[in-house]
Tab-separated table of C-alpha atoms in Angstrom:
chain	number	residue	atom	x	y	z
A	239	UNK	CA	0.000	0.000	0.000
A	240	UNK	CA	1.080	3.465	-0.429
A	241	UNK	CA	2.457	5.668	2.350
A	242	UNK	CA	1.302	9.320	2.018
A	243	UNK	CA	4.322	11.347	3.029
A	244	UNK	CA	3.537	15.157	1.727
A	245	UNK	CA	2.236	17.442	4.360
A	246	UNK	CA	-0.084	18.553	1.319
A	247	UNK	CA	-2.031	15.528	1.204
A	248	UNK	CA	-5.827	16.527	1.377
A	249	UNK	CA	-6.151	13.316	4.039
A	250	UNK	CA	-2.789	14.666	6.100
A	251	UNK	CA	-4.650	17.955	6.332
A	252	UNK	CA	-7.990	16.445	7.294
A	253	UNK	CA	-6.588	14.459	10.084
A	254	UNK	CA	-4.513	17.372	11.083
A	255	UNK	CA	-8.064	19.098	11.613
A	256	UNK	CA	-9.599	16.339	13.370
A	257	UNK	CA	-6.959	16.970	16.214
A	258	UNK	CA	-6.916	20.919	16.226
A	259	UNK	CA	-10.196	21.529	15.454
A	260	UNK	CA	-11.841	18.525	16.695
A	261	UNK	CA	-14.597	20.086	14.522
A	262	UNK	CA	-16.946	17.361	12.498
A	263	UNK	CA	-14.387	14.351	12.949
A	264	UNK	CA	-12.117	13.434	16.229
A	265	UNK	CA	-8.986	10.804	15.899
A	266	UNK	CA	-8.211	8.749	18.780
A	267	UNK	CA	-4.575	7.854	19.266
A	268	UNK	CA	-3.092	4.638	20.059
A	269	UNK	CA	-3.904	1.234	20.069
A	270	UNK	CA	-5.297	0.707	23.542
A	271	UNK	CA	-7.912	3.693	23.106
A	272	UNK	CA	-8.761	2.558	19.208
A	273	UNK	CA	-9.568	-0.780	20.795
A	274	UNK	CA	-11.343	0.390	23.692
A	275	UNK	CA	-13.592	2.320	21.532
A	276	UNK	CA	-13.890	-0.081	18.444
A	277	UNK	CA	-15.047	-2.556	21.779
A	278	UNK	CA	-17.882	0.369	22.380
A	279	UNK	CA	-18.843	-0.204	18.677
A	280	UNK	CA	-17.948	2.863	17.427
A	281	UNK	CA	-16.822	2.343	13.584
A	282	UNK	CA	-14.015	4.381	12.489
A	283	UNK	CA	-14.485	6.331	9.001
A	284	UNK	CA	-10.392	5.506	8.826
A	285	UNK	CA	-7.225	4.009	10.922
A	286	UNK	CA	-3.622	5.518	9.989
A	287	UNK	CA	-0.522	3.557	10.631
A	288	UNK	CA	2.717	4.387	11.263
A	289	UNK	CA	5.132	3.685	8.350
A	290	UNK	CA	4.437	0.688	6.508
A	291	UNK	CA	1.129	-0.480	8.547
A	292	UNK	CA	-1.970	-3.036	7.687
A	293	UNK	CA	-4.194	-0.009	8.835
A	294	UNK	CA	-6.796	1.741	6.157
A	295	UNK	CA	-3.739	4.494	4.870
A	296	UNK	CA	0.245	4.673	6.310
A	297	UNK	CA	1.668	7.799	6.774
A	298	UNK	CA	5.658	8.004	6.494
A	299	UNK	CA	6.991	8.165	10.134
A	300	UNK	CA	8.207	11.573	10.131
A	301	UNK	CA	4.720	12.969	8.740
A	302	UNK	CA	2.637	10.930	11.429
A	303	UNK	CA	5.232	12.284	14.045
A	304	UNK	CA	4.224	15.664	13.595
A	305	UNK	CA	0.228	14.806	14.391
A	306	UNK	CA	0.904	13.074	17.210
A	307	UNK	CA	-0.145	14.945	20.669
A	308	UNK	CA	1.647	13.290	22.956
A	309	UNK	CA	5.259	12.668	24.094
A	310	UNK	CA	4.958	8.775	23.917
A	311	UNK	CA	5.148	7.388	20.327
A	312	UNK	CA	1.943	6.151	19.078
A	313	UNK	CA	1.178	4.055	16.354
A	314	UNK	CA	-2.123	4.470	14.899
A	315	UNK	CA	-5.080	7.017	14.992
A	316	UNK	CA	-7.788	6.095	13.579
A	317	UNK	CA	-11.028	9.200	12.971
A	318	UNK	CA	-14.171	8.725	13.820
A	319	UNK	CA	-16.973	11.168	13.046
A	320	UNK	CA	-17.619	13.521	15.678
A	321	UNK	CA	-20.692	12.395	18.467
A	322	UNK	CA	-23.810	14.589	18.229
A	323	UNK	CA	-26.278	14.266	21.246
A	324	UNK	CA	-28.703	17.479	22.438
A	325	UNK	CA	-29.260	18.232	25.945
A	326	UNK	CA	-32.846	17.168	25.188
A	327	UNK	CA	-31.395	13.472	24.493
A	328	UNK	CA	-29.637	13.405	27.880
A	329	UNK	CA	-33.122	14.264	29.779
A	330	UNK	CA	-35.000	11.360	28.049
A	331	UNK	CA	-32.949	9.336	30.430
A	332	UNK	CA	-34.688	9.635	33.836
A	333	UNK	CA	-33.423	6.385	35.949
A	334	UNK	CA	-30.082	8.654	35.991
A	335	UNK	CA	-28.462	11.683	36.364
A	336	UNK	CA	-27.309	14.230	34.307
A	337	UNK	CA	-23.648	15.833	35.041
A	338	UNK	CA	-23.433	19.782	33.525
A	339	UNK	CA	-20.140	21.684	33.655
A	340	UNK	CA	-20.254	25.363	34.134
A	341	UNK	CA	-17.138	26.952	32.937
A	342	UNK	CA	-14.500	23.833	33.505
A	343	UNK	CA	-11.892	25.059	31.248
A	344	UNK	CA	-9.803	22.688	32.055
A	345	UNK	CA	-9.156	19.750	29.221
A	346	UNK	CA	-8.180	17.295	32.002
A	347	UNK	CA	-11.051	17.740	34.279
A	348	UNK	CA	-13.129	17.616	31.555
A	349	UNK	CA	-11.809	14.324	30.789
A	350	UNK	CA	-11.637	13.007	33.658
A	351	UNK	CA	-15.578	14.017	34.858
A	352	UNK	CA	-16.528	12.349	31.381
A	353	UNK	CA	-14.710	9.140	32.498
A	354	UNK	CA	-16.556	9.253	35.701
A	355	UNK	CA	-20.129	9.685	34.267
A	356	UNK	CA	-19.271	6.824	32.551
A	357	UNK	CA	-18.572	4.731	34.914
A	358	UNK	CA	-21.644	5.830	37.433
A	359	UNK	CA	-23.499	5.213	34.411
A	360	UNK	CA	-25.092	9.062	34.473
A	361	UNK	CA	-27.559	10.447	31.432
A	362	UNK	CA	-24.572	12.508	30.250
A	363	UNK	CA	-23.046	15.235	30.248
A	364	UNK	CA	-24.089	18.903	29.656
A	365	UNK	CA	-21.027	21.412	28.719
A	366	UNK	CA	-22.169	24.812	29.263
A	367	UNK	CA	-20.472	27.740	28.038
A	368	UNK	CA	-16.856	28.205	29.141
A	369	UNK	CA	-16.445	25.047	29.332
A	370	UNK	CA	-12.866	22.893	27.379
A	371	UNK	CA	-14.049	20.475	24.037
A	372	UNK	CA	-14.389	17.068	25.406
A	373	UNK	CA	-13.214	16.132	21.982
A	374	UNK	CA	-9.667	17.466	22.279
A	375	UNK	CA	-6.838	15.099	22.157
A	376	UNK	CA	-6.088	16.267	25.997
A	377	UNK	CA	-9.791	15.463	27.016
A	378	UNK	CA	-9.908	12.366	25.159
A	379	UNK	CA	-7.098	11.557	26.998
A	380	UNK	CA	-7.847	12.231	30.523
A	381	UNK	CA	-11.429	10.532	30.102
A	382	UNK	CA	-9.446	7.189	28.820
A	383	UNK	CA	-11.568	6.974	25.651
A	384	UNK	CA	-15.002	7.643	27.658
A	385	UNK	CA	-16.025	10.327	25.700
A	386	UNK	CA	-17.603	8.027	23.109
A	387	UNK	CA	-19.387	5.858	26.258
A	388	UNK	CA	-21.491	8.402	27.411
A	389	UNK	CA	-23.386	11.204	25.317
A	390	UNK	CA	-22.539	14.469	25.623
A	391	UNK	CA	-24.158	18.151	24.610
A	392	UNK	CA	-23.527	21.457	24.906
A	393	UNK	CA	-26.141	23.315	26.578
A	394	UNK	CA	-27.241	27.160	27.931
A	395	UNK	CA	-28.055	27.906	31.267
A	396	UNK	CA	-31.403	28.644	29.816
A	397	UNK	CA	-31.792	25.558	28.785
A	398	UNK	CA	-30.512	23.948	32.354
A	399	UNK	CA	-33.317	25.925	34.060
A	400	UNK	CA	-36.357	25.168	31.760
A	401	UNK	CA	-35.685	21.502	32.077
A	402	UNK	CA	-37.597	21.932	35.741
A	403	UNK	CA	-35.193	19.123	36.563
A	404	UNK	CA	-34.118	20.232	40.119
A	405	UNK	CA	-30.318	21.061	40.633
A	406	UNK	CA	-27.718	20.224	42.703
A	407	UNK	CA	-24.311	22.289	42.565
A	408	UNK	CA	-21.305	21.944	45.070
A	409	UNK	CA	-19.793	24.999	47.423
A	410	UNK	CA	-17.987	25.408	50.327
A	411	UNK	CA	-21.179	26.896	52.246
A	412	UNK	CA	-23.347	24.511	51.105
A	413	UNK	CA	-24.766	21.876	53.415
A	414	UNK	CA	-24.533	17.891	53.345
A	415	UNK	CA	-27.187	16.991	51.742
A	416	UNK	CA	-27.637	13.678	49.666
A	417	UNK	CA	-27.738	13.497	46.062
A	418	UNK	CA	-30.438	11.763	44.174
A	419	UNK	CA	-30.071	8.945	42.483
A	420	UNK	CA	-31.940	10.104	39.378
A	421	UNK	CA	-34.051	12.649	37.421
A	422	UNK	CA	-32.011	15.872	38.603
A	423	UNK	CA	-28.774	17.269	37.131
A	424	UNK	CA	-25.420	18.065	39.065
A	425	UNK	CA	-23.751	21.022	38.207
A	426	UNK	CA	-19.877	21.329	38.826
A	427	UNK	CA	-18.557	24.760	37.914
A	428	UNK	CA	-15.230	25.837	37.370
A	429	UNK	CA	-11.938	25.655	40.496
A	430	UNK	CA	-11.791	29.714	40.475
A	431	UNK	CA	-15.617	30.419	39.924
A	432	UNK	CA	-17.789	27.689	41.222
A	433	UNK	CA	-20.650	27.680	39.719
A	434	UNK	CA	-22.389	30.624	38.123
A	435	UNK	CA	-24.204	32.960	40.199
A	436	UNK	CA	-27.401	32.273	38.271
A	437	UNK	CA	-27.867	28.120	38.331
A	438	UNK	CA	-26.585	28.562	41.926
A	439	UNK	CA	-29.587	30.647	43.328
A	440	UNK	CA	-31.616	27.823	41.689
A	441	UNK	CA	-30.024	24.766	43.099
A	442	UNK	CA	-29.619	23.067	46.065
A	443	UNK	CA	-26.138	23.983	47.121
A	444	UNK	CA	-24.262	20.318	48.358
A	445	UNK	CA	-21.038	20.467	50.507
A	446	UNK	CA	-18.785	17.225	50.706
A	447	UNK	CA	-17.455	17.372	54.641
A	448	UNK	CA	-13.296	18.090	54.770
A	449	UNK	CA	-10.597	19.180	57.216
A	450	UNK	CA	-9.721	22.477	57.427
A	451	UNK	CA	-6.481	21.682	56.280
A	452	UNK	CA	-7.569	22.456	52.779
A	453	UNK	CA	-9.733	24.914	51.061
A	454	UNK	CA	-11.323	23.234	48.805
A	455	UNK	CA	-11.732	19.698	46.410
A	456	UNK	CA	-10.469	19.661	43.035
A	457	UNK	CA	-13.567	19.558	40.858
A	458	UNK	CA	-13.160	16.170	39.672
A	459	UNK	CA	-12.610	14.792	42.829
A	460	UNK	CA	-16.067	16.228	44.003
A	461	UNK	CA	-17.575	14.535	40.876
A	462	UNK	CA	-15.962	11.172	41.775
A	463	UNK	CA	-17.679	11.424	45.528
A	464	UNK	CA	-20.520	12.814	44.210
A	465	UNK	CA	-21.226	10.537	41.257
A	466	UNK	CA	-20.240	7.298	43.208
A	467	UNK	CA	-23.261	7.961	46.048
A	468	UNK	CA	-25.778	8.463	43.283
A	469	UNK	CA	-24.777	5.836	41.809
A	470	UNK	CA	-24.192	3.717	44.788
A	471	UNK	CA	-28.057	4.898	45.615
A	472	UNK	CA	-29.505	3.555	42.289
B	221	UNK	CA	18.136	46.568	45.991
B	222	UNK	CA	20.594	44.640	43.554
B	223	UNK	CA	18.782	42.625	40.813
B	224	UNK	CA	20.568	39.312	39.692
B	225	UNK	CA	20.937	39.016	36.126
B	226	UNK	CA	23.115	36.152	35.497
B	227	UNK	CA	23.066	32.436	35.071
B	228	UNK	CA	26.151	32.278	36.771
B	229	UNK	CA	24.722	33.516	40.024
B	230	UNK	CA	25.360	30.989	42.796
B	231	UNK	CA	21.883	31.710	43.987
B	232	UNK	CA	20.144	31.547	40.680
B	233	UNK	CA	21.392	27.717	40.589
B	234	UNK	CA	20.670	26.601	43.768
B	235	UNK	CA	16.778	28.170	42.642
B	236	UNK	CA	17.175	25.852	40.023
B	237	UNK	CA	18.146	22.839	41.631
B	238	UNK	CA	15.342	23.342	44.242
B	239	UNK	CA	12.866	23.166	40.966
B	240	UNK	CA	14.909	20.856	39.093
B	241	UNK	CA	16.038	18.580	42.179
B	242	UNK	CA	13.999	19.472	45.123
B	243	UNK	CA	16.472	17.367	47.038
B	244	UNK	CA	17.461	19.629	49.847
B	245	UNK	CA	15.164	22.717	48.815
B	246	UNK	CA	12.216	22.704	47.303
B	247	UNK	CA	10.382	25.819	45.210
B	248	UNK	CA	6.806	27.102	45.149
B	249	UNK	CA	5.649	29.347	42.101
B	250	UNK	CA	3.401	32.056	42.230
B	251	UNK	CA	1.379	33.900	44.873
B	252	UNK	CA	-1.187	32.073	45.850
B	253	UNK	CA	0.519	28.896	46.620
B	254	UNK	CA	3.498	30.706	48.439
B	255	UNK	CA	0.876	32.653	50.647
B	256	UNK	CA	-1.123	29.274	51.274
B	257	UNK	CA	2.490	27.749	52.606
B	258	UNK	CA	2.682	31.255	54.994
B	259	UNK	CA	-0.799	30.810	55.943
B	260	UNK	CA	0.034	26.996	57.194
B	261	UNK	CA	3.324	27.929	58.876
B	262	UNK	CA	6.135	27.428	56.899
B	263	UNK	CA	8.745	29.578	56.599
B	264	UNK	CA	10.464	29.920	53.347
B	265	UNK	CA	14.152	30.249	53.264
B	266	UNK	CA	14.159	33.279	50.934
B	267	UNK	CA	11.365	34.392	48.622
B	268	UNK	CA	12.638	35.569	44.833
B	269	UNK	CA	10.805	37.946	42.884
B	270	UNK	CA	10.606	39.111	39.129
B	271	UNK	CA	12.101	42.004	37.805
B	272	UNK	CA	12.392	44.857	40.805
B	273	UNK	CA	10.257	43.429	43.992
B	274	UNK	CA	9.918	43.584	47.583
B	275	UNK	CA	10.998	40.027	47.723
B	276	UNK	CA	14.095	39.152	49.400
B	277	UNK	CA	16.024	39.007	46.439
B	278	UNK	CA	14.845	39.939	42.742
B	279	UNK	CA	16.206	38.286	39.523
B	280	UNK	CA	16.086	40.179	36.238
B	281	UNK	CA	12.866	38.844	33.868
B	282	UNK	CA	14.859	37.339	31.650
B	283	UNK	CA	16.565	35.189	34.389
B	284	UNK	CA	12.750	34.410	36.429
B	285	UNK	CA	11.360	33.578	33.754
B	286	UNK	CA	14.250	30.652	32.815
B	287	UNK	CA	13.167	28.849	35.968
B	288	UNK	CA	9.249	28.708	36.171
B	289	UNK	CA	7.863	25.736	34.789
B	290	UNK	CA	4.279	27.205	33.714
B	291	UNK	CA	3.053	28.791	30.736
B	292	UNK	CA	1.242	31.469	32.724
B	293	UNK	CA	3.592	33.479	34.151
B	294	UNK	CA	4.537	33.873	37.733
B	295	UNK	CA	6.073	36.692	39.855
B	296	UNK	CA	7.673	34.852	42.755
B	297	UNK	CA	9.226	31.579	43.788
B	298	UNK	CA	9.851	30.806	47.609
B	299	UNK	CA	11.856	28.602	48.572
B	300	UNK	CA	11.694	25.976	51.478
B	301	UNK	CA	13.643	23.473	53.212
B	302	UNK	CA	11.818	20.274	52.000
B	303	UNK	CA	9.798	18.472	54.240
B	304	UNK	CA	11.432	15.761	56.163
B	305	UNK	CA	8.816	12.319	57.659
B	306	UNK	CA	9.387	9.110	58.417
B	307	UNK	CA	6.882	6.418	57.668
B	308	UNK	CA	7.314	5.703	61.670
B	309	UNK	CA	6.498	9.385	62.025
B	310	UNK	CA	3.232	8.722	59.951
B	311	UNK	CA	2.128	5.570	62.006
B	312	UNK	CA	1.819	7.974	65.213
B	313	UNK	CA	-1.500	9.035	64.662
B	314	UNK	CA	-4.069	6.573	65.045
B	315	UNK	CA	-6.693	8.568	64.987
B	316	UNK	CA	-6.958	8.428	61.593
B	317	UNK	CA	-5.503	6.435	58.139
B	318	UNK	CA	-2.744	6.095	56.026
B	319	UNK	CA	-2.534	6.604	52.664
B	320	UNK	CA	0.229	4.078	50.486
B	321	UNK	CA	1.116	5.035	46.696
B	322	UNK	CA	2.597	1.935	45.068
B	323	UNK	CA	4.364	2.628	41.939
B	324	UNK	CA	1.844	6.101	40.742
B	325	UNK	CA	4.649	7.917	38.802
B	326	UNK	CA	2.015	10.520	37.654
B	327	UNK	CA	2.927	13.302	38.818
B	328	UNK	CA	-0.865	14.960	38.824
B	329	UNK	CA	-1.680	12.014	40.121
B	330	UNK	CA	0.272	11.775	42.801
B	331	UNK	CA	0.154	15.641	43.654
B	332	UNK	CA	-3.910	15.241	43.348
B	333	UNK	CA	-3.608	12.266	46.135
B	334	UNK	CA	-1.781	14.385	48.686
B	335	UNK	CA	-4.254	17.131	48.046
B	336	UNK	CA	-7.239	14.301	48.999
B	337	UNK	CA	-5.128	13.312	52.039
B	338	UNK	CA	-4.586	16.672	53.029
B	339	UNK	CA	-8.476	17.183	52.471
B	340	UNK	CA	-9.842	13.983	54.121
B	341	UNK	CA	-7.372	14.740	57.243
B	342	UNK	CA	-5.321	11.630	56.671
B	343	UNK	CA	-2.036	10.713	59.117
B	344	UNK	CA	0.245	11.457	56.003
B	345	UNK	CA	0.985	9.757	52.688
B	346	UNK	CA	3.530	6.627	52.615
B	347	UNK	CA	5.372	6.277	48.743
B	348	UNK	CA	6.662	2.733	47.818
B	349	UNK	CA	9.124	2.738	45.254
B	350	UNK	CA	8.237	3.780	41.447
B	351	UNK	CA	6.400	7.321	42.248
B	352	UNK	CA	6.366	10.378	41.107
B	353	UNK	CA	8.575	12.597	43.493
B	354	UNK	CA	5.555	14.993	45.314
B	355	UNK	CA	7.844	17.675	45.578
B	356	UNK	CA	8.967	18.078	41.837
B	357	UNK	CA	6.874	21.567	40.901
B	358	UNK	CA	4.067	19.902	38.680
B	359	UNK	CA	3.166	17.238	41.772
B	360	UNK	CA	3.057	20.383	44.003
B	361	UNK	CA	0.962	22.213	41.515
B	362	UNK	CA	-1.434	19.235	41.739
B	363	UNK	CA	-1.719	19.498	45.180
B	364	UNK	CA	-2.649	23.273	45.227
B	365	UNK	CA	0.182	23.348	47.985
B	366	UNK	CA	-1.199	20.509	50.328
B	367	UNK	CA	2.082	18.952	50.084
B	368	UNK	CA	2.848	21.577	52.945
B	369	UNK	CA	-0.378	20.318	54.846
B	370	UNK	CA	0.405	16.435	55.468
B	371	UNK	CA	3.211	14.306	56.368
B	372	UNK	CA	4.890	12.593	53.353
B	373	UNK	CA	7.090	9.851	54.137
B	374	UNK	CA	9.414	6.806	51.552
B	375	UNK	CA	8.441	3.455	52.768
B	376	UNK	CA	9.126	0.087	51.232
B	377	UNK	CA	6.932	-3.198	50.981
B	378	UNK	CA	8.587	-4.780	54.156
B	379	UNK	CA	8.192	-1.777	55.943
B	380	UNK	CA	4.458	-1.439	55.372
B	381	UNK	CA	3.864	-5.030	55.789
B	382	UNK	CA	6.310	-5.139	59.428
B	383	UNK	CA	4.043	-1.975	60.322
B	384	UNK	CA	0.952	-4.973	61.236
B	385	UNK	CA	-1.365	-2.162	60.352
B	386	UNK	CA	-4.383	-3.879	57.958
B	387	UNK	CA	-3.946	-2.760	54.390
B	388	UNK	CA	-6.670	-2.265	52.127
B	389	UNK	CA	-5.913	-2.426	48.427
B	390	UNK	CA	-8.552	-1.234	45.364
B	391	UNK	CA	-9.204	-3.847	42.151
B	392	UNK	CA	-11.524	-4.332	40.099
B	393	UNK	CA	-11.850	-8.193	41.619
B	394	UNK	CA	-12.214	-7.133	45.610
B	395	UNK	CA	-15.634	-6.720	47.327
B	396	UNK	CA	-17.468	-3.529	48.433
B	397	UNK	CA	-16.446	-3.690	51.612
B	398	UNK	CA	-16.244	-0.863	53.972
B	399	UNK	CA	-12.918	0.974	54.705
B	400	UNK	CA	-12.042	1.396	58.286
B	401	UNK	CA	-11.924	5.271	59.863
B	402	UNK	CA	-8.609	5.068	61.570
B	403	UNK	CA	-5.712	2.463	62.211
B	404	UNK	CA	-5.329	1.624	58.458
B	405	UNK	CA	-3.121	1.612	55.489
B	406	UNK	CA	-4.909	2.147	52.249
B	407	UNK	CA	-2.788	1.478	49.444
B	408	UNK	CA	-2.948	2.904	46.084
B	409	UNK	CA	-1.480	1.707	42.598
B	410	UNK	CA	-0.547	2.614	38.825
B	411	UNK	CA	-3.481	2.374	36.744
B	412	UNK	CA	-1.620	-0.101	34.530
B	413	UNK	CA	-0.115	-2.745	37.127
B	414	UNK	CA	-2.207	-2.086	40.039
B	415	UNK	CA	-0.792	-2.602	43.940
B	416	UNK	CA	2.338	-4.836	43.550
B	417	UNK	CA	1.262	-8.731	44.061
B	418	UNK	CA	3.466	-8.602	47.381
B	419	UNK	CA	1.066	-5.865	49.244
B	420	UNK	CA	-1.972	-7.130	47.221
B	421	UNK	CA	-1.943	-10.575	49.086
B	422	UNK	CA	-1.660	-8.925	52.742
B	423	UNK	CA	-4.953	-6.441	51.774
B	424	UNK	CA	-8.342	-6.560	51.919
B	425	UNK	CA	-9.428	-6.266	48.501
B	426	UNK	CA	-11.626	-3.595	47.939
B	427	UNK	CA	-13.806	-2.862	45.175
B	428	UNK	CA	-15.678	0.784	44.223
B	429	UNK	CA	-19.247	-0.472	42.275
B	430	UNK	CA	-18.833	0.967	38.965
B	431	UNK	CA	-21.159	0.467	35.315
B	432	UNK	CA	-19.253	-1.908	32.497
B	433	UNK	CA	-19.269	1.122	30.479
B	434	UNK	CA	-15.661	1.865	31.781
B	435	UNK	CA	-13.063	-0.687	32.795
B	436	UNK	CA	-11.257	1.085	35.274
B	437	UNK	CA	-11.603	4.680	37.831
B	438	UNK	CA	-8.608	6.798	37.765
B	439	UNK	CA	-6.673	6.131	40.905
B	440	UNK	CA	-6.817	9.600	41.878
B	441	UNK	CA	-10.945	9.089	41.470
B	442	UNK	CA	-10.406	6.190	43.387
B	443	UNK	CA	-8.836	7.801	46.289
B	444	UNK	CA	-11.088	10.785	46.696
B	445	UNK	CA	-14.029	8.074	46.878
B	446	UNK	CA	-12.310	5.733	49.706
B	447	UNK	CA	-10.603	8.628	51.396
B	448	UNK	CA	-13.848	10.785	51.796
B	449	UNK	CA	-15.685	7.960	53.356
B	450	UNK	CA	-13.567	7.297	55.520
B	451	UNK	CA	-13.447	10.700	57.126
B	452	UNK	CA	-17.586	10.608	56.686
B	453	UNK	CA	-17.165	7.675	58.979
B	454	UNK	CA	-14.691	9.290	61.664
């Protein structure tokens, strides 16, 4: 098979664009997350090898060097077209919750809150504005291929309020309360801002009990107590 | 006051070493972290500021800028003398648990961990060999500074297993079982290998119930589950 190794190639370019721009297709790199989400029965629209490869296309080592994201060689990416779910597909859930980020700008939390809706088997998750693409190479990352096992939408905090579903957000004056185990949606907002002024006055504000000795939970670390009770409740 | 300008400076490399090292000295960046480290105590050996400052001593940009380790920039670096435990020092308190990392050589990881511990009031943190050092700068910027806040102690396998403490390990194949409040070693490992066979036999096996959607948590997800229930429970 041939190996494309101009930097002009219209498929070059197109991958290239799937990992900036993350846009209408998103590549996955590496075997272990290709597998992971070919195992979730997602079907690629294309794998690239490195260098002579039994993938779909090779690209010449040097030219598949340059896409790569990481610092650890990889040796295949394959695209996939990019998931579309609304926030009005998350609600027709209701044995769960949904999760909604408010402002997380972080690719990495992102990620890794993804990962844990997956795992505590929540609706989805709602990005609101402010929030990092869960679709990046670093968010795709951090959630360990998740972000194809759990829908996700972008949504206003219009929208968030006119569900009527009631809403639970986390601060440091809030009080223990429990979470439910379904038909509400958890907002987590970003480690500067908390949660916007507005979805605040309208939700139930939760506080997880620490020491004094810190001032406050990263915001995935809330999510993983959080999300692990409702689910735990189910 | 004099501002240092060159490389050469004897004070400019021992700065480095702290950040580069953090063998003898360690180095916190920015404001917010160095006034957290005030606010707990700690007195820094000499603070360093950018350009002309009120610091105790102010490099030239040009030279501050060389050492800091983020992309957004920072305007002072403290150092400190760095933090000296022993796991024996850690087993003192019995009022509460121990945390074990086993082989996490994330840094975020492990600087997320002693954040948790810090958070959920643990005796201190215990690293068996193969971790990430919590005192290199991106561990403490993980931490938000907490690795000020709790005792961090090296241990090895035969010292954790001579301690006679109960050790409680996470896997996928343990049970839900209930970790204990106080008296106990919870041990944490890589997200590839897991807790070394060797601890792994000694330890009650513990499960967190999550959906098939994912395989695995993050063991820094992991921890802030266990961790916070155990304080819940103290």
């Amino acid at each position: 098979m041939k190996t494309i190794a101009s930097r002009q190639n219209a498929l070059f370019k197109r991958v290239r664009a799937a990992l900036r721009e993350h846009d209408r297709e998103i590549a996955l790199e590496g075997r272990k997350q290709v597998a992971d989400a070919l195992a979730a029965g997602w079907k690629p629209v294309l794998t690239i090898g490195r260098g002579d490869s039994q993938e779909d296309v090779s690209f010449a080592p040097e030219l598949f060097d340059q896409l790569s994201d990481t610092r650890s060689p990889q040796d295949v990416i394959a695209l996939f077209e990019r998931p579309r779910s609304s926030f009005a597909d998350l609600l027709k859930r209701t044995d769960s919750i949904v999760v909604a980020l408010d402002g997380v700008q972080d690719p990495g939390n992102v990620g890794t809150i993804v990962r844990l809706a997956a795992a505590f088997d929540c609706a989805g998750v709602a990005l609101l504005p402010g929030c990092a693409d869960p679709f990046s190479p670093k968010s795709i990352r951090a959630s360990a291929g998740a972000a194809l096992a759990v829908p996700i939408a972008n949504a206003t905090a219009d929208e968030v309020l006119a569900s009527g579903w009631p809403l639970f957000a986390t601060a440091a004056d809030g009080a223990p309360v429990e979470v439910p185990s379904r038909g509400a949606i958890l907002v987590f907002g970003s480690e500067g801002a908390g949660v916007s002024e507005r979805l605040r006055t309208s939700a139930k504000v939760v506080r997880i009990p620490i020491s004094r000795r810190v001032e406050s939970l990263n915001v995935a670390a809330s999510a993983a107590i959080l999300l692990s009770k409702s689910y735990e409740s189910r």
